[in-house]
C-alpha cells in the first residue's frame, strides 16, 4: 500500500479521522477512451518509490510514484510508461492481473485548503501485455445519485462527486467483474471493463452482516452528511481480494467484510465481534496465498484501546483469526510458495511456518556494485520461481535465491538522473530530512576506479562530517546500474549526522568530493527536519 510515495496511509488515517475535503469536478467531463502506447527503455524502473509489484511468468510489473515499469526478462531491461499519452505523469496506486489483462490504477496529489490530498485519476488496462492501453476515468457519482436499491430496501447514499480522496488503493478481479477499493468512493464493481460502475453496499459500523432480505435503515456514507449523523468507517475501503473460490474480502477502516455470493450479502469481521478476532479494524492491505488457502491482512489499530498493530491471518475463510508480527506496521504481502512476505516499516518479514516465526534478510547489498539498500520502508513483494522482488521507498531489489531462505545474489535497481560530465554532481532528495531518509550523492569517477573522499561542511565552511575517506569507487564499484561510464555515475550516502552521531540542525550545508588527483567537486544541500 504505497505509503511515503504519493499516498501516505498515515496521512489518510488522519484525513478520515478529521473528515474529508472535496473539490468539485464535473462528472459530465468523464469518458472512456483508448490510448496509444508511448514508452521508454531503461536498465531500471522509472522511479525508486515502489508502490506495488506484480509478476506474470517472466514478466514483472512495477508500480511507482512516477508511473508503471515492465520487464519481460526478469529485470535485465525495463520498459517505462511515464510522460506518455497512456499514463502521463500519474503515480500507480494498485496493480492486478487476470486472464491476459493487466490493470493499473493511477492517482496524483492536489492542494486543497492547505492540505496535500490524493486524487484518483482512473484506471488503465491492457489486453496485449502493455502495447496498447484503455483508459477508464475515476468512478464518481452524479449529484443526484443519492439512492441505492438493495434487496427489499431503498438506502440513502452520499454521492461521491469528485475524485479527491477517491482513488483505487486495490483491485480484485473475478470472472467478468472488476472490483476496486477507493477509500471515500467505497467498494465499487464494473461488469463491462470500466464503462460503468456500481456502488457495493457494505454493512454500516453498527451491523455485523447484511443480506438483501433484511429490513435495513442506514445510509451508505463514509462520513456524516445530508443523510444522517452516521460516519461509517466500514464504508471507507482500502483493500479488496478474492480467493480461489471467488469469495470476496474487503478491508476497510472498520474491519474485514466477506461475501460468498458475488458482493451481495456480507459478513463483517472485527476486533470486537469474534472469539479469535483480527488485531485491529483498520485494514490497509490483504493477500491470499493459494498454496496454503490462507487470507492475510495488515490490521492496524483503529479507534479502541484494545486494538493493536499486527498481521492477522485465517485458514478457515475468516471464521477465526490468528495474529502474528505484533506491533509491526505492515503495508502489503507477497508470496513464494507457502512462504509469506510481509513488507513493513522495519523490513520484509518472511515466514515459512504460517507466521510462527519471521526472518529478515539482513543487509541487502548489490553483489556487483557493492551498493547497499539504505534504511527504508518496504511496500511490496512478489516472486517468480526462485526470484524474489522487494519494493521500497528507496528502490527495487531482486534476489536470485539459491538454497535456504534469503540466500543468494541481490541486485538493486536505482533510478537516477544521468550526469553530463565528470565534473558534475548532485544530491537528492534536496531538501532532505535526516530523521526519515538519507541523502544520496551522485558523482562520476570518469569510468575508472579511484580513491574518493567526501566531506560535509556547514554554512561557515566548518567540517561537519567525513562521509568516506580514500575509499575505492568507480569501475562498477558503487556505480549505478553496475556501469562505470560518466552518465551513470557513483552513489554515496550521508545520514545527516555529524562526527558525534548527532543529527545536524536545519540549514544549508555543502559537500566536497575529492577524486584522486583531480579537482574537487562541490554541491549544496538543505537540511529540513
PDB file of N, CA, C and O in Angstrom, residues 132-166:
ATOM      1  N   UNK A 132      -0.896  -1.659 -26.054  1.00  0.00           N
ATOM      2  CA  UNK A 132      -1.938  -0.632 -26.123  1.00  0.00           C
ATOM      3  C   UNK A 132      -2.706  -0.634 -24.807  1.00  0.00           C
ATOM      4  O   UNK A 132      -2.793  -1.655 -24.122  1.00  0.00           O
ATOM      5  N   UNK A 133      -3.246   0.537 -24.468  1.00  0.00           N
ATOM      6  CA  UNK A 133      -3.945   0.691 -23.187  1.00  0.00           C
ATOM      7  C   UNK A 133      -5.304   1.336 -23.394  1.00  0.00           C
ATOM      8  O   UNK A 133      -5.482   2.168 -24.285  1.00  0.00           O
ATOM      9  N   UNK A 134      -6.243   0.941 -22.558  1.00  0.00           N
ATOM     10  CA  UNK A 134      -7.544   1.581 -22.491  1.00  0.00           C
ATOM     11  C   UNK A 134      -7.628   2.365 -21.192  1.00  0.00           C
ATOM     12  O   UNK A 134      -7.291   1.849 -20.119  1.00  0.00           O
ATOM     13  N   UNK A 135      -8.088   3.620 -21.271  1.00  0.00           N
ATOM     14  CA  UNK A 135      -8.187   4.484 -20.101  1.00  0.00           C
ATOM     15  C   UNK A 135      -9.612   4.474 -19.561  1.00  0.00           C
ATOM     16  O   UNK A 135     -10.579   4.594 -20.312  1.00  0.00           O
ATOM     17  N   UNK A 136      -9.722   4.315 -18.236  1.00  0.00           N
ATOM     18  CA  UNK A 136     -11.013   4.314 -17.550  1.00  0.00           C
ATOM     19  C   UNK A 136     -11.009   5.469 -16.552  1.00  0.00           C
ATOM     20  O   UNK A 136     -10.123   5.532 -15.696  1.00  0.00           O
ATOM     21  N   UNK A 137     -11.948   6.406 -16.623  1.00  0.00           N
ATOM     22  CA  UNK A 137     -11.969   7.517 -15.677  1.00  0.00           C
ATOM     23  C   UNK A 137     -12.217   7.043 -14.240  1.00  0.00           C
ATOM     24  O   UNK A 137     -12.772   5.960 -14.016  1.00  0.00           O
ATOM     25  N   UNK A 138     -11.806   7.873 -13.283  1.00  0.00           N
ATOM     26  CA  UNK A 138     -12.098   7.564 -11.888  1.00  0.00           C
ATOM     27  C   UNK A 138     -13.611   7.558 -11.676  1.00  0.00           C
ATOM     28  O   UNK A 138     -14.296   8.526 -12.018  1.00  0.00           O
ATOM     29  N   UNK A 139     -14.179   6.495 -11.131  1.00  0.00           N
ATOM     30  CA  UNK A 139     -15.630   6.464 -10.927  1.00  0.00           C
ATOM     31  C   UNK A 139     -16.091   7.540  -9.947  1.00  0.00           C
ATOM     32  O   UNK A 139     -15.539   7.676  -8.850  1.00  0.00           O
ATOM     33  N   UNK A 140     -17.069   8.319 -10.343  1.00  0.00           N
ATOM     34  CA  UNK A 140     -17.692   9.322  -9.482  1.00  0.00           C
ATOM     35  C   UNK A 140     -19.206   9.234  -9.680  1.00  0.00           C
ATOM     36  O   UNK A 140     -19.693   8.651 -10.653  1.00  0.00           O
ATOM     37  N   UNK A 141     -19.927   9.827  -8.729  1.00  0.00           N
ATOM     38  CA  UNK A 141     -21.381   9.830  -8.787  1.00  0.00           C
ATOM     39  C   UNK A 141     -21.893  11.179  -9.274  1.00  0.00           C
ATOM     40  O   UNK A 141     -21.240  12.211  -9.077  1.00  0.00           O
ATOM     41  N   UNK A 142     -23.054  11.172  -9.878  1.00  0.00           N
ATOM     42  CA  UNK A 142     -23.751  12.422 -10.170  1.00  0.00           C
ATOM     43  C   UNK A 142     -24.358  12.958  -8.875  1.00  0.00           C
ATOM     44  O   UNK A 142     -24.640  12.189  -7.949  1.00  0.00           O
ATOM     45  N   UNK A 143     -24.530  14.268  -8.764  1.00  0.00           N
ATOM     46  CA  UNK A 143     -25.088  14.830  -7.526  1.00  0.00           C
ATOM     47  C   UNK A 143     -26.415  14.211  -7.112  1.00  0.00           C
ATOM     48  O   UNK A 143     -26.734  14.143  -5.920  1.00  0.00           O
ATOM     49  N   UNK A 144     -27.193  13.719  -8.070  1.00  0.00           N
ATOM     50  CA  UNK A 144     -28.493  13.139  -7.744  1.00  0.00           C
ATOM     51  C   UNK A 144     -28.455  11.663  -7.418  1.00  0.00           C
ATOM     52  O   UNK A 144     -29.516  11.068  -7.127  1.00  0.00           O
ATOM     53  N   UNK A 145     -27.280  11.045  -7.464  1.00  0.00           N
ATOM     54  CA  UNK A 145     -27.175   9.606  -7.176  1.00  0.00           C
ATOM     55  C   UNK A 145     -27.205   9.382  -5.668  1.00  0.00           C
ATOM     56  O   UNK A 145     -26.196   9.065  -5.034  1.00  0.00           O
ATOM     57  N   UNK A 146     -28.364   9.536  -5.074  1.00  0.00           N
ATOM     58  CA  UNK A 146     -28.480   9.513  -3.612  1.00  0.00           C
ATOM     59  C   UNK A 146     -29.296   8.353  -3.075  1.00  0.00           C
ATOM     60  O   UNK A 146     -29.579   8.289  -1.883  1.00  0.00           O
ATOM     61  N   UNK A 147     -29.675   7.409  -3.943  1.00  0.00           N
ATOM     62  CA  UNK A 147     -30.462   6.251  -3.511  1.00  0.00           C
ATOM     63  C   UNK A 147     -29.890   5.000  -4.158  1.00  0.00           C
ATOM     64  O   UNK A 147     -29.531   5.009  -5.346  1.00  0.00           O
ATOM     65  N   UNK A 148     -29.787   3.920  -3.374  1.00  0.00           N
ATOM     66  CA  UNK A 148     -29.358   2.619  -3.887  1.00  0.00           C
ATOM     67  C   UNK A 148     -30.427   1.593  -3.536  1.00  0.00           C
ATOM     68  O   UNK A 148     -30.881   1.509  -2.380  1.00  0.00           O
ATOM     69  N   UNK A 149     -30.847   0.816  -4.510  1.00  0.00           N
ATOM     70  CA  UNK A 149     -31.760  -0.292  -4.252  1.00  0.00           C
ATOM     71  C   UNK A 149     -30.954  -1.501  -3.808  1.00  0.00           C
ATOM     72  O   UNK A 149     -30.045  -1.964  -4.517  1.00  0.00           O
ATOM     73  N   UNK A 150     -31.272  -1.993  -2.620  1.00  0.00           N
ATOM     74  CA  UNK A 150     -30.574  -3.164  -2.074  1.00  0.00           C
ATOM     75  C   UNK A 150     -31.630  -4.141  -1.559  1.00  0.00           C
ATOM     76  O   UNK A 150     -32.208  -3.951  -0.490  1.00  0.00           O
ATOM     77  N   UNK A 151     -31.915  -5.163  -2.356  1.00  0.00           N
ATOM     78  CA  UNK A 151     -32.943  -6.126  -1.986  1.00  0.00           C
ATOM     79  C   UNK A 151     -34.282  -5.445  -1.815  1.00  0.00           C
ATOM     80  O   UNK A 151     -34.773  -4.764  -2.723  1.00  0.00           O
ATOM     81  N   UNK A 152     -34.881  -5.605  -0.635  1.00  0.00           N
ATOM     82  CA  UNK A 152     -36.185  -5.006  -0.358  1.00  0.00           C
ATOM     83  C   UNK A 152     -36.063  -3.569   0.137  1.00  0.00           C
ATOM     84  O   UNK A 152     -37.060  -2.940   0.505  1.00  0.00           O
ATOM     85  N   UNK A 153     -34.837  -3.036   0.116  1.00  0.00           N
ATOM     86  CA  UNK A 153     -34.580  -1.729   0.718  1.00  0.00           C
ATOM     87  C   UNK A 153     -34.205  -0.679  -0.327  1.00  0.00           C
ATOM     88  O   UNK A 153     -33.607  -0.996  -1.356  1.00  0.00           O
ATOM     89  N   UNK A 154     -34.570   0.563  -0.025  1.00  0.00           N
ATOM     90  CA  UNK A 154     -34.053   1.723  -0.752  1.00  0.00           C
ATOM     91  C   UNK A 154     -33.230   2.526   0.243  1.00  0.00           C
ATOM     92  O   UNK A 154     -33.776   3.151   1.166  1.00  0.00           O
ATOM     93  N   UNK A 155     -31.910   2.459   0.072  1.00  0.00           N
ATOM     94  CA  UNK A 155     -30.989   3.073   1.024  1.00  0.00           C
ATOM     95  C   UNK A 155     -30.517   4.421   0.512  1.00  0.00           C
ATOM     96  O   UNK A 155     -30.249   4.580  -0.695  1.00  0.00           O
ATOM     97  N   UNK A 156     -30.405   5.379   1.413  1.00  0.00           N
ATOM     98  CA  UNK A 156     -29.802   6.651   1.053  1.00  0.00           C
ATOM     99  C   UNK A 156     -28.292   6.441   0.892  1.00  0.00           C
ATOM    100  O   UNK A 156     -27.669   5.665   1.618  1.00  0.00           O
ATOM    101  N   UNK A 157     -27.704   7.170  -0.040  1.00  0.00           N
ATOM    102  CA  UNK A 157     -26.267   7.042  -0.300  1.00  0.00           C
ATOM    103  C   UNK A 157     -25.694   8.415  -0.590  1.00  0.00           C
ATOM    104  O   UNK A 157     -26.261   9.186  -1.378  1.00  0.00           O
ATOM    105  N   UNK A 158     -24.592   8.722   0.052  1.00  0.00           N
ATOM    106  CA  UNK A 158     -23.927  10.004  -0.159  1.00  0.00           C
ATOM    107  C   UNK A 158     -23.218   9.998  -1.501  1.00  0.00           C
ATOM    108  O   UNK A 158     -22.308   9.183  -1.707  1.00  0.00           O
ATOM    109  N   UNK A 159     -23.587  10.847  -2.448  1.00  0.00           N
ATOM    110  CA  UNK A 159     -22.896  10.858  -3.743  1.00  0.00           C
ATOM    111  C   UNK A 159     -21.444  11.321  -3.579  1.00  0.00           C
ATOM    112  O   UNK A 159     -21.185  12.353  -2.964  1.00  0.00           O
ATOM    113  N   UNK A 160     -20.529  10.563  -4.125  1.00  0.00           N
ATOM    114  CA  UNK A 160     -19.122  10.966  -4.162  1.00  0.00           C
ATOM    115  C   UNK A 160     -18.883  11.538  -5.550  1.00  0.00           C
ATOM    116  O   UNK A 160     -18.658  10.814  -6.520  1.00  0.00           O
ATOM    117  N   UNK A 161     -18.958  12.862  -5.639  1.00  0.00           N
ATOM    118  CA  UNK A 161     -18.992  13.517  -6.945  1.00  0.00           C
ATOM    119  C   UNK A 161     -17.630  13.980  -7.433  1.00  0.00           C
ATOM    120  O   UNK A 161     -17.530  14.584  -8.495  1.00  0.00           O
ATOM    121  N   UNK A 162     -16.588  13.743  -6.661  1.00  0.00           N
ATOM    122  CA  UNK A 162     -15.252  14.202  -7.030  1.00  0.00           C
ATOM    123  C   UNK A 162     -14.256  13.069  -6.852  1.00  0.00           C
ATOM    124  O   UNK A 162     -14.540  12.033  -6.246  1.00  0.00           O
ATOM    125  N   UNK A 163     -13.051  13.285  -7.355  1.00  0.00           N
ATOM    126  CA  UNK A 163     -12.003  12.269  -7.275  1.00  0.00           C
ATOM    127  C   UNK A 163     -11.038  12.500  -6.124  1.00  0.00           C
ATOM    128  O   UNK A 163     -10.155  11.676  -5.878  1.00  0.00           O
ATOM    129  N   UNK A 164     -11.161  13.624  -5.405  1.00  0.00           N
ATOM    130  CA  UNK A 164     -10.303  13.869  -4.248  1.00  0.00           C
ATOM    131  C   UNK A 164     -10.660  12.878  -3.143  1.00  0.00           C
ATOM    132  O   UNK A 164     -11.833  12.686  -2.822  1.00  0.00           O
ATOM    133  N   UNK A 165      -9.643  12.246  -2.547  1.00  0.00           N
ATOM    134  CA  UNK A 165      -9.828  11.186  -1.556  1.00  0.00           C
ATOM    135  C   UNK A 165     -10.618  10.007  -2.121  1.00  0.00           C
ATOM    136  O   UNK A 165     -11.172   9.208  -1.361  1.00  0.00           O
ATOM    137  N   UNK A 166     -10.661   9.892  -3.413  1.00  0.00           N
ATOM    138  CA  UNK A 166     -11.385   8.833  -4.109  1.00  0.00           C
ATOM    139  C   UNK A 166     -10.435   8.250  -5.146  1.00  0.00           C
ATOM    140  O   UNK A 166     -10.329   8.738  -6.256  1.00  0.00           O
TER     141      UNK A 166
END
